[in-house]
């Protein structure tokens, strides 16, 4: 579908000798959206745009602002239109500025976005990310809004130019779309049927990332462990884990998110046998009640779910397991909810993304009877959060005394400046705030991308603290290629073009996609 609507605030074409136009990409939603935003940024840079500086990005001061939307939760539209409402005034004060909206909500609402926010210049969907630069130029030339929504995938996103948000860790998409029919989920409608990349293409992208300095890669898919269904190999995902994990120079391999119904023992064996695959698993539960799981069309039951966790922990005793849980699905009884609490208690998740059910128009669950009162859902949600908070605290406190290797990250610890700590992720993906030894020279401090060995000294529900260095205890820094790549980006030494399809690199630009609302591991309400 392609629709053109008038915009009340025409955009004047840029002068031929004007400076390069700046851009900012804001991301609402999941890891898949974050990676899509990296493609959007890559295409814009290939078209001659430059990233807004960090200061300009914080002030939303750019010639082009792209909002990559999510449609999974009920408040997704509120987030989008809240952003658009704020940007309306910015656009009035900045002649020539353009606003583009892409992603799942754009795929769903289409021309309705321009009807509701007529200052938007471009709307594009999940199936045609590649049209963004063309639509922006067309809107500038025609001085009217451009809306283009494809009904099926036009170009596999991983073939597009990419501006990586991080040089030391990266995403690699192995599939897009979903073949499941969960009654609460709108993703299959917006992302389409599952499409799998060929293994050689995936491995080539992993290798390219590593060559650019990355030491950690996360494989992405809507149902990542269903990989291979399109070309008829049910064992393809386990094979891919082993092959990707053997990439020379790769130190950490992760994946998200698997589906319990398709999670097989060969995947567990591949995880345990491949040293680079991290002892971490995100396994969505959604509900502990078999009756509710049937109503959700989740093709597994609670005991199968718990059995998977048992087998994972038997193979990898130190594995940290996280999950997703929905509270208040239509018809959920107190007995059903008690079953969820039972399974959560038995699962000992290190953390959980917990959500209150919200009906999504276009999903079967939205039309189910027995939609629960908000007060009931809220009360159950609070009980679940309290339970998981206790479990998370107990699990993290049990980590105290362990010596772990932390991949130092950029921007993980909001209070690092005040506490004189650095932050990063342990091998099991737990967030660790670590102290530096007294008197450490700045040039000797670990950089994002470096690996630091420390001993854990404190556990809280959502993070761990490692202050061993402050008292003369464990502290060892391993400077890495990833840290070198981060330093090169900071100095601008790694700048280069995005001419090749599927460019797996970062650039020297100071600012990339800005992530808004990406869940961090912990307990958060929807």
Short mmCIF file of N, CA, C and O in Angstrom, two decimals, residues 392-393 396-400 456-465:
data_model
loop_
_atom_site.label_atom_id
_atom_site.label_comp_id
_atom_site.label_asym_id
_atom_site.label_seq_id
_atom_site.Cartn_x
_atom_site.Cartn_y
_atom_site.Cartn_z
N UNK A 392 15.04 -12.59 42.87
CA UNK A 392 16.18 -11.94 42.23
C UNK A 392 17.23 -11.53 43.27
O UNK A 392 18.44 -11.70 43.05
N UNK A 393 16.76 -11.00 44.38
CA UNK A 393 17.69 -10.62 45.45
C UNK A 393 18.42 -11.85 45.99
O UNK A 393 19.65 -11.83 46.16
N UNK A 396 20.95 -13.11 43.42
CA UNK A 396 22.13 -12.24 43.30
C UNK A 396 23.00 -12.26 44.55
O UNK A 396 24.23 -12.20 44.47
N UNK A 397 22.36 -12.36 45.71
CA UNK A 397 23.15 -12.46 46.93
C UNK A 397 23.97 -13.75 46.95
O UNK A 397 25.07 -13.79 47.52
N UNK A 398 23.45 -14.79 46.32
CA UNK A 398 24.18 -16.06 46.25
C UNK A 398 25.42 -15.95 45.36
O UNK A 398 26.29 -16.83 45.41
N UNK A 399 25.50 -14.89 44.57
CA UNK A 399 26.66 -14.69 43.70
C UNK A 399 27.84 -14.08 44.44
O UNK A 399 28.98 -14.10 43.95
N UNK A 400 27.60 -13.48 45.60
CA UNK A 400 28.65 -12.79 46.34
C UNK A 400 29.79 -13.76 46.67
O UNK A 400 29.55 -14.88 47.13
N UNK A 456 32.76 -10.47 43.29
CA UNK A 456 31.49 -9.84 43.65
C UNK A 456 31.39 -9.67 45.16
O UNK A 456 31.68 -10.60 45.92
N UNK A 457 30.97 -8.47 45.58
CA UNK A 457 30.93 -8.16 47.01
C UNK A 457 29.53 -7.83 47.52
O UNK A 457 29.33 -7.76 48.74
N UNK A 458 28.57 -7.60 46.64
CA UNK A 458 27.22 -7.23 47.09
C UNK A 458 26.22 -7.59 46.02
O UNK A 458 26.49 -7.44 44.82
N UNK A 459 25.05 -8.06 46.44
CA UNK A 459 23.99 -8.39 45.51
C UNK A 459 22.72 -7.62 45.81
O UNK A 459 22.30 -7.54 46.97
N UNK A 460 22.13 -7.02 44.79
CA UNK A 460 20.85 -6.32 44.88
C UNK A 460 19.91 -6.97 43.86
O UNK A 460 20.36 -7.74 43.00
N UNK A 461 18.61 -6.68 43.90
CA UNK A 461 17.69 -7.37 42.98
C UNK A 461 18.04 -7.19 41.51
O UNK A 461 17.86 -8.13 40.72
N UNK A 462 18.55 -6.02 41.13
CA UNK A 462 18.75 -5.75 39.70
C UNK A 462 20.19 -5.59 39.29
O UNK A 462 20.47 -5.28 38.13
N UNK A 463 21.12 -5.74 40.22
CA UNK A 463 22.53 -5.60 39.85
C UNK A 463 23.42 -6.24 40.92
O UNK A 463 22.96 -6.59 42.01
N UNK A 464 24.69 -6.35 40.57
CA UNK A 464 25.72 -6.82 41.49
C UNK A 464 26.78 -5.74 41.62
O UNK A 464 26.98 -4.93 40.71
N UNK A 465 27.46 -5.72 42.75
CA UNK A 465 28.57 -4.79 42.98
C UNK A 465 29.83 -5.60 43.21
O UNK A 465 29.82 -6.61 43.92
#
